[in-house]
Short mmCIF file of C-alpha atoms and ligand atoms in Angstrom, two decimals:
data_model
loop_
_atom_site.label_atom_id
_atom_site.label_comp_id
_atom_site.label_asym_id
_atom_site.label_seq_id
_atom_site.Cartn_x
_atom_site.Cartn_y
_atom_site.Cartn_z
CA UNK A 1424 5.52 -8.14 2.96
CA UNK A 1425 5.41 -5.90 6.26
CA UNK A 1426 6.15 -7.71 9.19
CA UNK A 1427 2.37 -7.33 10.83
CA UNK A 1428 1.43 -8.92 7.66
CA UNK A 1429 3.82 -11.81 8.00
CA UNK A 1430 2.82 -11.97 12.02
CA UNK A 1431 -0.99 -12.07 10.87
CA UNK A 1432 -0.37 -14.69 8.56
CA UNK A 1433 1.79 -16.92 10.99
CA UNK A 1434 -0.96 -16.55 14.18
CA UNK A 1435 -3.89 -17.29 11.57
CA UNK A 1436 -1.92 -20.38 10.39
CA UNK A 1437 -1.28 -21.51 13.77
CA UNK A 1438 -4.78 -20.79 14.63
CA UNK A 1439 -5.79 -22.99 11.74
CA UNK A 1440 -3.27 -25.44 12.84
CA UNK A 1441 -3.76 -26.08 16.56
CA UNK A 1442 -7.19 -26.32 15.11
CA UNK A 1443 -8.96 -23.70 17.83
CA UNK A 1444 -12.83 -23.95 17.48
CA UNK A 1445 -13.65 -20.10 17.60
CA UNK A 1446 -16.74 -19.49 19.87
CA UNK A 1447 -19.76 -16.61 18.73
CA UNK A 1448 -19.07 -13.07 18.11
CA UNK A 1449 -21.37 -12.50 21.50
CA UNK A 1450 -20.01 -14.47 23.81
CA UNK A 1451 -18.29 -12.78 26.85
CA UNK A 1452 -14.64 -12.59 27.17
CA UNK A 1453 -12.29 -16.08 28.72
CA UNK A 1454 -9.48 -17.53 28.11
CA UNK A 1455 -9.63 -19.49 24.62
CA UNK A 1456 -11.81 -17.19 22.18
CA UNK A 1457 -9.04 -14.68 21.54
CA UNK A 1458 -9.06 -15.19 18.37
CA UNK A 1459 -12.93 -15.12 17.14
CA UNK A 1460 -13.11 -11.90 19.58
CA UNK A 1461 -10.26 -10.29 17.62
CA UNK A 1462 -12.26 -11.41 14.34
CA UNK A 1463 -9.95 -14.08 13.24
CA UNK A 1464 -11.30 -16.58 10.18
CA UNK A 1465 -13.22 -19.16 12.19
CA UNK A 1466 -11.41 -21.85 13.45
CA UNK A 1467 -14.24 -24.47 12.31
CA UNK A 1468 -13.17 -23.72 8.46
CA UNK A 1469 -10.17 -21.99 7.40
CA UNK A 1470 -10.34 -19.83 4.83
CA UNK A 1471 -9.85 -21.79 1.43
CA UNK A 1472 -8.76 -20.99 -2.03
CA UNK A 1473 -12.13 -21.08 -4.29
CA UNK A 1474 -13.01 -24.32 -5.87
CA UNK A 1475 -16.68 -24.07 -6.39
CA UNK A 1476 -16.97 -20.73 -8.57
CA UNK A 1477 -14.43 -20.83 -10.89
CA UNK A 1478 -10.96 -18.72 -11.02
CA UNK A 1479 -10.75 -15.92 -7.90
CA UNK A 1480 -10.23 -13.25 -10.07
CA UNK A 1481 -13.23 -14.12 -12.43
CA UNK A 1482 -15.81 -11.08 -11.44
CA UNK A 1483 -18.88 -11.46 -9.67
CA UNK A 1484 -22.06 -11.40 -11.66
CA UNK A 1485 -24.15 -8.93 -10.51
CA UNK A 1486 -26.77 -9.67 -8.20
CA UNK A 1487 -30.38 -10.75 -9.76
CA UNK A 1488 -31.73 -6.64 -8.90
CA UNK A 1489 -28.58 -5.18 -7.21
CA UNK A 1490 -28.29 -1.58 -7.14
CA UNK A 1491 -25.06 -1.35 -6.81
CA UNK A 1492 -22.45 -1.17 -10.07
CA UNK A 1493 -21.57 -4.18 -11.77
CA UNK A 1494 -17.68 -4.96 -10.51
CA UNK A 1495 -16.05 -4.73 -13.94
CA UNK A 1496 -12.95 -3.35 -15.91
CA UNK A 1497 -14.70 -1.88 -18.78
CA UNK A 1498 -15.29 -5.07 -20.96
CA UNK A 1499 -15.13 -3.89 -24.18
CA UNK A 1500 -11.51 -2.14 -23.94
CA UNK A 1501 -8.08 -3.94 -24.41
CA UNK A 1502 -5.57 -4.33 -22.17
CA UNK A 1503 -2.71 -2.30 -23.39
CA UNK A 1504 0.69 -3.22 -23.31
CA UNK A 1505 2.11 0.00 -22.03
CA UNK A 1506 -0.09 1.48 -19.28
CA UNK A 1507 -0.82 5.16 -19.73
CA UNK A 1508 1.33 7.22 -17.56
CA UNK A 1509 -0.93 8.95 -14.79
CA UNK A 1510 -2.57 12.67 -14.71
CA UNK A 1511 0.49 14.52 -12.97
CA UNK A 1512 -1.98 15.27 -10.23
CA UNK A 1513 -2.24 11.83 -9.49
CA UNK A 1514 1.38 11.38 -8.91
CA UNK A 1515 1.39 14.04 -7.24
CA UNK A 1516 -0.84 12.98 -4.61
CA UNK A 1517 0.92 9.86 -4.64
CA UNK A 1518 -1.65 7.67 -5.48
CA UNK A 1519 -1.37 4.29 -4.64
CA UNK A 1520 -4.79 2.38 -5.83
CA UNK A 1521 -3.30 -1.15 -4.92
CA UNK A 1522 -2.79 -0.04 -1.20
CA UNK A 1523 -4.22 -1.61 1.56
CA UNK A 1524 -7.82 -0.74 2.72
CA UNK A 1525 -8.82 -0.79 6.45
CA UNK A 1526 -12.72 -2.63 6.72
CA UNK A 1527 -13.72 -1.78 9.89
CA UNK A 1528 -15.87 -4.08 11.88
CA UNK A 1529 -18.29 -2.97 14.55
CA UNK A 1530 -20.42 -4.72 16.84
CA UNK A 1531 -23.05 -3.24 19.33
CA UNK A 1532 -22.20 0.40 20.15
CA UNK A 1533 -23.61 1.20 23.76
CA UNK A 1534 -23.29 4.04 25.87
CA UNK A 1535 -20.92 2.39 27.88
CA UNK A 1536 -18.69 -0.90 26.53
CA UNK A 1537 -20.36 -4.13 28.70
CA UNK A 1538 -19.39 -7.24 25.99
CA UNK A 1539 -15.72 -7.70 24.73
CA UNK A 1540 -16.83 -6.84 21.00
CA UNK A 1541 -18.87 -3.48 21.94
CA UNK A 1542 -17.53 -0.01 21.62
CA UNK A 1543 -19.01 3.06 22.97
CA UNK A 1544 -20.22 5.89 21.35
CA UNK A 1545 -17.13 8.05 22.93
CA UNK A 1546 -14.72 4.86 21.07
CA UNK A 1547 -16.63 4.97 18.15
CA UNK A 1548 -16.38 8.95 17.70
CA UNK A 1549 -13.25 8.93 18.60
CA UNK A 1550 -12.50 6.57 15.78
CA UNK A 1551 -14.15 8.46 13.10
CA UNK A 1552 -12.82 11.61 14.20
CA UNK A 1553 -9.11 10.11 13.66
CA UNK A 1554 -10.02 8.50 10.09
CA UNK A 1555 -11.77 12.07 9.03
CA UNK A 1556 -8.43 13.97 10.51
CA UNK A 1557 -6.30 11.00 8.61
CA UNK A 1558 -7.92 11.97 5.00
CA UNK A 1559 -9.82 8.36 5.60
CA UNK A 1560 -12.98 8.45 3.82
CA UNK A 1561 -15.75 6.36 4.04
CA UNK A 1562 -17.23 3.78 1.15
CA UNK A 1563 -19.94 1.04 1.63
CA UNK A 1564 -18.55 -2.42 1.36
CA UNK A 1565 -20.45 -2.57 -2.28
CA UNK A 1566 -18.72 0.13 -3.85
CA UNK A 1567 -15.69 -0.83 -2.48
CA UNK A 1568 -16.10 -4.34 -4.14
CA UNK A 1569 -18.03 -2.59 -7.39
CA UNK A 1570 -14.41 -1.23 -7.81
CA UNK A 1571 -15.52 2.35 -8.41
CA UNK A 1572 -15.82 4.51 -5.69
CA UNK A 1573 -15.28 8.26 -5.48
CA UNK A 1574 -12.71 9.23 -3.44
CA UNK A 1575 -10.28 12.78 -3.94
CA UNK A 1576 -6.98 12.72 -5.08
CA UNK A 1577 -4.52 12.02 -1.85
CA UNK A 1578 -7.36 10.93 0.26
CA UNK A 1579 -7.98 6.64 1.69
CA UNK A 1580 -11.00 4.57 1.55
CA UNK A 1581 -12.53 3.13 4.48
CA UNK A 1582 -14.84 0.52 5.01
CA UNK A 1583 -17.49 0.78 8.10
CA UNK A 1584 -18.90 -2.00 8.68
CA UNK A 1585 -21.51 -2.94 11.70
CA UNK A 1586 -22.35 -6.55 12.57
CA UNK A 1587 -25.68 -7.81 13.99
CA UNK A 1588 -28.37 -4.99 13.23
CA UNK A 1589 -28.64 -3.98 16.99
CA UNK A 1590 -30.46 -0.98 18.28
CA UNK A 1591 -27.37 0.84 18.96
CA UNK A 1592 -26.83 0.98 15.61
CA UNK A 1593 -29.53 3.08 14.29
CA UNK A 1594 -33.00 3.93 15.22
CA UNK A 1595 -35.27 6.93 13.97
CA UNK A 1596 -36.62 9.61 16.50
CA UNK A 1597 -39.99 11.25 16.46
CA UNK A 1598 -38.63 14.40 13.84
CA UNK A 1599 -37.38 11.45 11.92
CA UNK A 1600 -34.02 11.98 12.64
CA UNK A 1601 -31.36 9.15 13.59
CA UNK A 1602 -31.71 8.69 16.97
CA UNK A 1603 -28.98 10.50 19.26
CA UNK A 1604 -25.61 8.61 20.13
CA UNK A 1605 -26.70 5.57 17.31
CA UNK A 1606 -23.89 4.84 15.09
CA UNK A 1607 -25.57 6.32 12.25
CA UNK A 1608 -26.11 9.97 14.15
CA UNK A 1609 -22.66 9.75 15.37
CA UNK A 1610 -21.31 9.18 12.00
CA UNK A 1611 -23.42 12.26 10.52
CA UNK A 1612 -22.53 14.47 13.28
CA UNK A 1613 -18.49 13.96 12.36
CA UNK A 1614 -19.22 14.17 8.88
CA UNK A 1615 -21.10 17.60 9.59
CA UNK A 1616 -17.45 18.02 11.51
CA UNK A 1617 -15.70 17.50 8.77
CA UNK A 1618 -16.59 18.13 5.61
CA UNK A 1619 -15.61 15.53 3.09
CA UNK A 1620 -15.91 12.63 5.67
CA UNK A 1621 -19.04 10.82 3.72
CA UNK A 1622 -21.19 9.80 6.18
CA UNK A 1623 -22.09 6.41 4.85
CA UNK A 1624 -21.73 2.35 6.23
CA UNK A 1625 -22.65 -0.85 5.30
CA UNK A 1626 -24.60 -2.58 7.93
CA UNK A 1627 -24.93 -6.96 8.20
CA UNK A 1628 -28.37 -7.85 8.99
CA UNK A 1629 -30.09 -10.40 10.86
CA UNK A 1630 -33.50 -10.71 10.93
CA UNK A 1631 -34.08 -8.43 14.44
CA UNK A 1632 -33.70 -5.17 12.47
CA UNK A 1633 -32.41 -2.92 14.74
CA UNK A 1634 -35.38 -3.51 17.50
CA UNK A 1635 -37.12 -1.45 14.87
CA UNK A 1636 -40.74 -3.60 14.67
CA UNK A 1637 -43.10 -2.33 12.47
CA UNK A 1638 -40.96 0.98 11.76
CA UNK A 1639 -38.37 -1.15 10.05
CA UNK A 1640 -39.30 -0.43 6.38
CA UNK A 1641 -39.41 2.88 7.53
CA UNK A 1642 -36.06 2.82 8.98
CA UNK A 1643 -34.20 1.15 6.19
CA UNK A 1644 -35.61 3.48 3.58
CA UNK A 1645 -33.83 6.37 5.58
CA UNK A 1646 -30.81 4.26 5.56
CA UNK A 1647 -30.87 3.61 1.62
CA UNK A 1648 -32.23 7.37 0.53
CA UNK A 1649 -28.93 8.75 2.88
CA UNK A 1650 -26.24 6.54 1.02
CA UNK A 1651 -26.49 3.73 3.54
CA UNK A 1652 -25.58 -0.01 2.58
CA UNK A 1653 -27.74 -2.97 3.60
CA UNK A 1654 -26.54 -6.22 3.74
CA UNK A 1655 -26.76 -9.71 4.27
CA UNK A 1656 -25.81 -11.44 7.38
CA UNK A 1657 -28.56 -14.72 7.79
CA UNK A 1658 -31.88 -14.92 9.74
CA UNK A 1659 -30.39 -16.02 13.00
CA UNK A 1660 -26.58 -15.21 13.06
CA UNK A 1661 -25.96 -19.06 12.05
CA UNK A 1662 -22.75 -20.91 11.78
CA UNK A 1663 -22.46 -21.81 8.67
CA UNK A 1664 -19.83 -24.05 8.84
CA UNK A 1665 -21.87 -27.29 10.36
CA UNK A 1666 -25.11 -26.30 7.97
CA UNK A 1667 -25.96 -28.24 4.79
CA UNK A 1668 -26.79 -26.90 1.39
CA UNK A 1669 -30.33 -26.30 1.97
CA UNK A 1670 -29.81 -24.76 5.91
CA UNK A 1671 -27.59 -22.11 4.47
CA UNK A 1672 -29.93 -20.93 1.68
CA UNK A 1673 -32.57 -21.03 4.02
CA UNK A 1674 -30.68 -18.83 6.64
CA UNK A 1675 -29.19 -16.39 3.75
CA UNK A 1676 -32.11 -16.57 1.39
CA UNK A 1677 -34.55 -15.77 4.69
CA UNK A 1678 -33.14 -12.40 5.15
CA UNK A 1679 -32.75 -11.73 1.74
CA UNK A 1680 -36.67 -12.15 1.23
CA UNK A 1681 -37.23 -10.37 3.95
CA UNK A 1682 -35.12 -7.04 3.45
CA UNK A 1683 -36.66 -7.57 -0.53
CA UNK A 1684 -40.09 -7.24 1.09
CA UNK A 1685 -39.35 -4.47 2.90
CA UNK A 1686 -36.71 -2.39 0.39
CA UNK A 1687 -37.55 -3.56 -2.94
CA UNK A 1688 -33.98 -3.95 -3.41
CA UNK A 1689 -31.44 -7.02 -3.21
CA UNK A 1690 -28.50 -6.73 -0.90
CA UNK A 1691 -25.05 -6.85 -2.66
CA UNK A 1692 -22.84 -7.97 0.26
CA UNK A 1693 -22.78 -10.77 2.80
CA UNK A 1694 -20.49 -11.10 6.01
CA UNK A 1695 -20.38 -14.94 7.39
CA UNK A 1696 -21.46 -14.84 10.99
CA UNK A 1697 -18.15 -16.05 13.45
CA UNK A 1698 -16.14 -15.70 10.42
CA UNK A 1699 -18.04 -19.23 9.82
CA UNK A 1700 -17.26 -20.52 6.68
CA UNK A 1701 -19.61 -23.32 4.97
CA UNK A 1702 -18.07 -26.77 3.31
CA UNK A 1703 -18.88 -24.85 -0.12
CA UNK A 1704 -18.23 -21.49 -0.05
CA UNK A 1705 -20.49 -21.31 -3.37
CA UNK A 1706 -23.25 -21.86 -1.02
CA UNK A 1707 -23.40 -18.71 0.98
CA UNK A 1708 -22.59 -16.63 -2.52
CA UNK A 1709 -25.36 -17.38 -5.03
CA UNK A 1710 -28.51 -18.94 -5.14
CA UNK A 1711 -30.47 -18.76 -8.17
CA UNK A 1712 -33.16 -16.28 -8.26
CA UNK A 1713 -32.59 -15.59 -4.53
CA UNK A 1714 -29.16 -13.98 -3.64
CA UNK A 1715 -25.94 -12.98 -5.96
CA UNK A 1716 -22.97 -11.51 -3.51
CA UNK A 1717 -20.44 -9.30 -5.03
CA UNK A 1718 -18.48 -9.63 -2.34
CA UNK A 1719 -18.40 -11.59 0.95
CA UNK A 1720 -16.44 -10.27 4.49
CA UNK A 1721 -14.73 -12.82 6.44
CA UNK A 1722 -14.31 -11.50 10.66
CA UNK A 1723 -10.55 -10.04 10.73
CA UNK A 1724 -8.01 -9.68 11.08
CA UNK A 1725 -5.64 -7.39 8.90
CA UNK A 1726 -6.81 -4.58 5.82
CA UNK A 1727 -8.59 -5.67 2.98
CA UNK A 1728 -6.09 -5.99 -0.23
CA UNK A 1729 -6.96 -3.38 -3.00
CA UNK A 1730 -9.81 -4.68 -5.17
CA UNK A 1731 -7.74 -4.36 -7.67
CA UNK A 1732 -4.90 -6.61 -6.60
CA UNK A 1733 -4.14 -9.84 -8.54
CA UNK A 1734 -4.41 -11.48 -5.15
CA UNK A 1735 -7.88 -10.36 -4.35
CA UNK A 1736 -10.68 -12.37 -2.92
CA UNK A 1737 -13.47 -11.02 -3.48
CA UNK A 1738 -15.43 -13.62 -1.73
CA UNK A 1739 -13.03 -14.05 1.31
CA UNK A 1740 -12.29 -9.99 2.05
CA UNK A 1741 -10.69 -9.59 5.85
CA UNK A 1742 -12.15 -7.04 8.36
CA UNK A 1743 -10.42 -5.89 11.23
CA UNK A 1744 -12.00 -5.47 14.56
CA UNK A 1745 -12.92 -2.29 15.63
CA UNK A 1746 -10.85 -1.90 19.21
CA UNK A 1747 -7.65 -0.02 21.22
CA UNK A 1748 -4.24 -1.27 21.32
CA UNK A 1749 -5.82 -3.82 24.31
CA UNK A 1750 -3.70 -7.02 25.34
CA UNK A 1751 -6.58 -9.31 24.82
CA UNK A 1752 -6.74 -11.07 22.04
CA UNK A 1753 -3.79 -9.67 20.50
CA UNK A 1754 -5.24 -5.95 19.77
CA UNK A 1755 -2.03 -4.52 20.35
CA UNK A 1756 -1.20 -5.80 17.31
CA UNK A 1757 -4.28 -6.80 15.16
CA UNK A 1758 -7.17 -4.42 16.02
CA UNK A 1759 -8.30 -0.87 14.26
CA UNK A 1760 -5.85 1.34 16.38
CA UNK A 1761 -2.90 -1.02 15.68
CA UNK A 1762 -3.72 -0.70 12.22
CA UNK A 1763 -4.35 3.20 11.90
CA UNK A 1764 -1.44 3.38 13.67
CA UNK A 1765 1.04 1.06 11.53
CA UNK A 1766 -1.00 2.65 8.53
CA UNK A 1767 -0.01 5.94 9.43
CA UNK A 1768 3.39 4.93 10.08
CA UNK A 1769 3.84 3.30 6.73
CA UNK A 1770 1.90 5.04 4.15
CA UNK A 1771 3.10 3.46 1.47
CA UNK A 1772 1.66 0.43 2.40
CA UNK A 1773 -1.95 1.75 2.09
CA UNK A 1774 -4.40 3.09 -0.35
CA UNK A 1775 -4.32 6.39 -1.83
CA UNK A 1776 -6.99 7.80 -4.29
CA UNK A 1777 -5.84 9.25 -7.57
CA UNK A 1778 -9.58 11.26 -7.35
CA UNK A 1779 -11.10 9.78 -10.44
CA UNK A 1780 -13.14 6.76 -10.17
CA UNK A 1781 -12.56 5.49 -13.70
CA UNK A 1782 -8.61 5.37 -13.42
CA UNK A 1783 -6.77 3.03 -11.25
CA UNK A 1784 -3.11 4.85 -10.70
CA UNK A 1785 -0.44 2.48 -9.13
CA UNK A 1786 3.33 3.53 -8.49
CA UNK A 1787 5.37 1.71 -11.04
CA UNK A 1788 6.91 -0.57 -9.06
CA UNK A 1789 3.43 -2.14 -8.29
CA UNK A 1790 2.02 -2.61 -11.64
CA UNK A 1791 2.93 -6.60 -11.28
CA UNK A 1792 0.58 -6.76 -8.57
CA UNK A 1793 -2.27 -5.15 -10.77
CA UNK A 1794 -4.70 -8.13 -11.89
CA UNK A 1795 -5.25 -8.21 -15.61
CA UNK A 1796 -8.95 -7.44 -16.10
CA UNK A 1797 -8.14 -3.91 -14.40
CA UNK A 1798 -5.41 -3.40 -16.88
CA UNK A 1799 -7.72 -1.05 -19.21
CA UNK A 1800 -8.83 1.70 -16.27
CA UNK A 1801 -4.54 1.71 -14.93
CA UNK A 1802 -2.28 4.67 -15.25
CA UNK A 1803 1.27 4.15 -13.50
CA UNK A 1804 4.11 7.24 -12.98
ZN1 ZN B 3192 -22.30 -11.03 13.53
#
């Protein structure tokens, strides 16, 4: 275990411990909400082993109309005994596909930073330029948790994320076009930079889409047709954590109906607002006829595990916080440019594609960590 991993671990169980009650995601910086405003697990409910939807490793169903791919080994094949030993070009490019992937989490994006969550547009193009230079590229949260994703050989997935559907984020202009300096035309103008860089993201919603009004349906049709992800993130940013049964499907199953009415399509991901946890996390994931998450994002505050790791949650995945090596709350250690940087340092400790999304190639010496149901796509070397 690297030592920010072990440091992660020992601050969240402290957290957890001295029992900090984590204010909102908006709320301005002061002393006592470093933790929620470096995108800790909230402090109201730490994150729990599942109880209410049988084993973790058990796939997801997928969703009643999801578009995306069913997360699956392929069910018919047998596990085999001896893994197949991987395409030469895949060990080669040292593939690694039980490394560590970075899922970024953004908040408003303004021209210039005001809140202690928001980035500018200079921070946030200035991020993507360093993941395209890095061989980062870019998958929507659903692919990332359908477990197929196309990435080329030697190259890392990344996860953008952006939190709260704010106008920042995306609007359409009169030719259109995404709106200049939103985080959608910023991330097509690097990926027109570099070519390779897929200009997609997987955007939480509430139920202000983007200050969009009536051009909403028009705006998240755009989003869809270019690749875009849109997901689930309640009606009114609610806390889940002090909400019955009944409030939660209301606040999740509200936006759901709504982005239905206005896509045609379910979502396939869900991010808890504040991290915010309910008393059954079986709640937030399913309800009949309504929602079906393939995955859900917690707040931060370390990479996601590989998909494809024994270990993996898919309904309690970590983001990290989108911010510099800052004092406050920690992001020297704990936000994105701490962990590009310790990424970069160590490479072995994160994700490399082996370029074909049907094989999963891990090192040798990591095929323990590989969880069974994967067994029939793995290659080792
Ligand atoms: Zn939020």
């Amino acid at each position: 275990m690297p030592l920010l991993h072990k440091i992660a671990a020992v601050v969240i169980v402290c957290a957890v411990i001295l029992g900090l009650t984590l204010p909102g995601e908006r709320n301005r910086p002061g002393p006592g909400n470093a933790a929620a405003r470096a995108g800790a697990t909230s402090g109201a409910k730490p994150v729990a082993p599942p109880t209410a939807s049988g084993p973790p490793s058990t796939p997801a169903a997928p969703g009643p109309s999801t578009a995306s791919p069913t997360p699956s080994a392929t069910p018919s094949a047998t596990a085999p005994a001896v893994l197949p030993t991987a395409a030469p070009a895949a060990a080669q490019a040292k593939a690694d596909e039980l490394g560590e992937i970075p899922v970024l989490m953004y908040h408003r994006i303004m021209k210039k930073a005001d809140l202690s969550l928001d980035r500018s547009t200079k921070e946030l193009r200035d991020e993507l330029e360093r993941l395209a230079r890095e061989g980062y590229v870019p998958i929507t949260a659903a692919e990332f948790a359908s477990g197929r994703f196309n990435v080329p050989a030697g190259a890392h997935p990344v996860v953008l994320t952006f939190d709260d559907s704010t106008p920042g984020h995306f609007a359409l202009d009169e030719r259109g076009e995404p709106a200049p300096d939103t985080a959608v035309a910023i991330i097509q103008e690097v990926a027109r930079r570099h070519p390779g860089f897929r200009p997609v993201a997987t955007f939480y919603l509430n139920e202000d889409l983007f200050g969009l009004g009536d051009r909403a349906a028009a705006g998240l049709k755009w989003l869809i047709d270019h690749g875009y992800e849109i997901a689930n993130h309640t009606s009114t940013h609610a806390d889940l954590s002090r909400m019955s049964k009944k409030q939660v499907q209301k606040e999740i199953g509200g936006i759901e109906d709504k982005i239905v009415s206005l896509t045609g399509r379910h979502t396939a991901t869900f991010a808890y607002p504040f991290g915010a946890i309910p008393d059954k996390r079986a709640w937030a994931q399913k309800q009949d006829g309504r929602y079906d998450f393939q995955a859900v994002f917690l707040a931060g505050w370390k990479p996601s595990q590989s998909p494809f790791d024994k270990d993996f949650d898919r309904f309690a995945v970590t983001r990290v916080r989108s911010e510099g090596k800052i004092k406050e709350n920690e992001c020297t250690k704990f936000c994105s440019t701490a962990w590009l940087d310790h990424l970069a340092k160590h490479p072995g400790e994160r994700y490399t594609s082996d370029g074909d999304p049907e094989t999963i190639t891990v090192p040798r010496a990591a095929e323990k960590r590989l969880a069974k149901e994967f067994r029939p796509r793995a290659r080792v070397y």
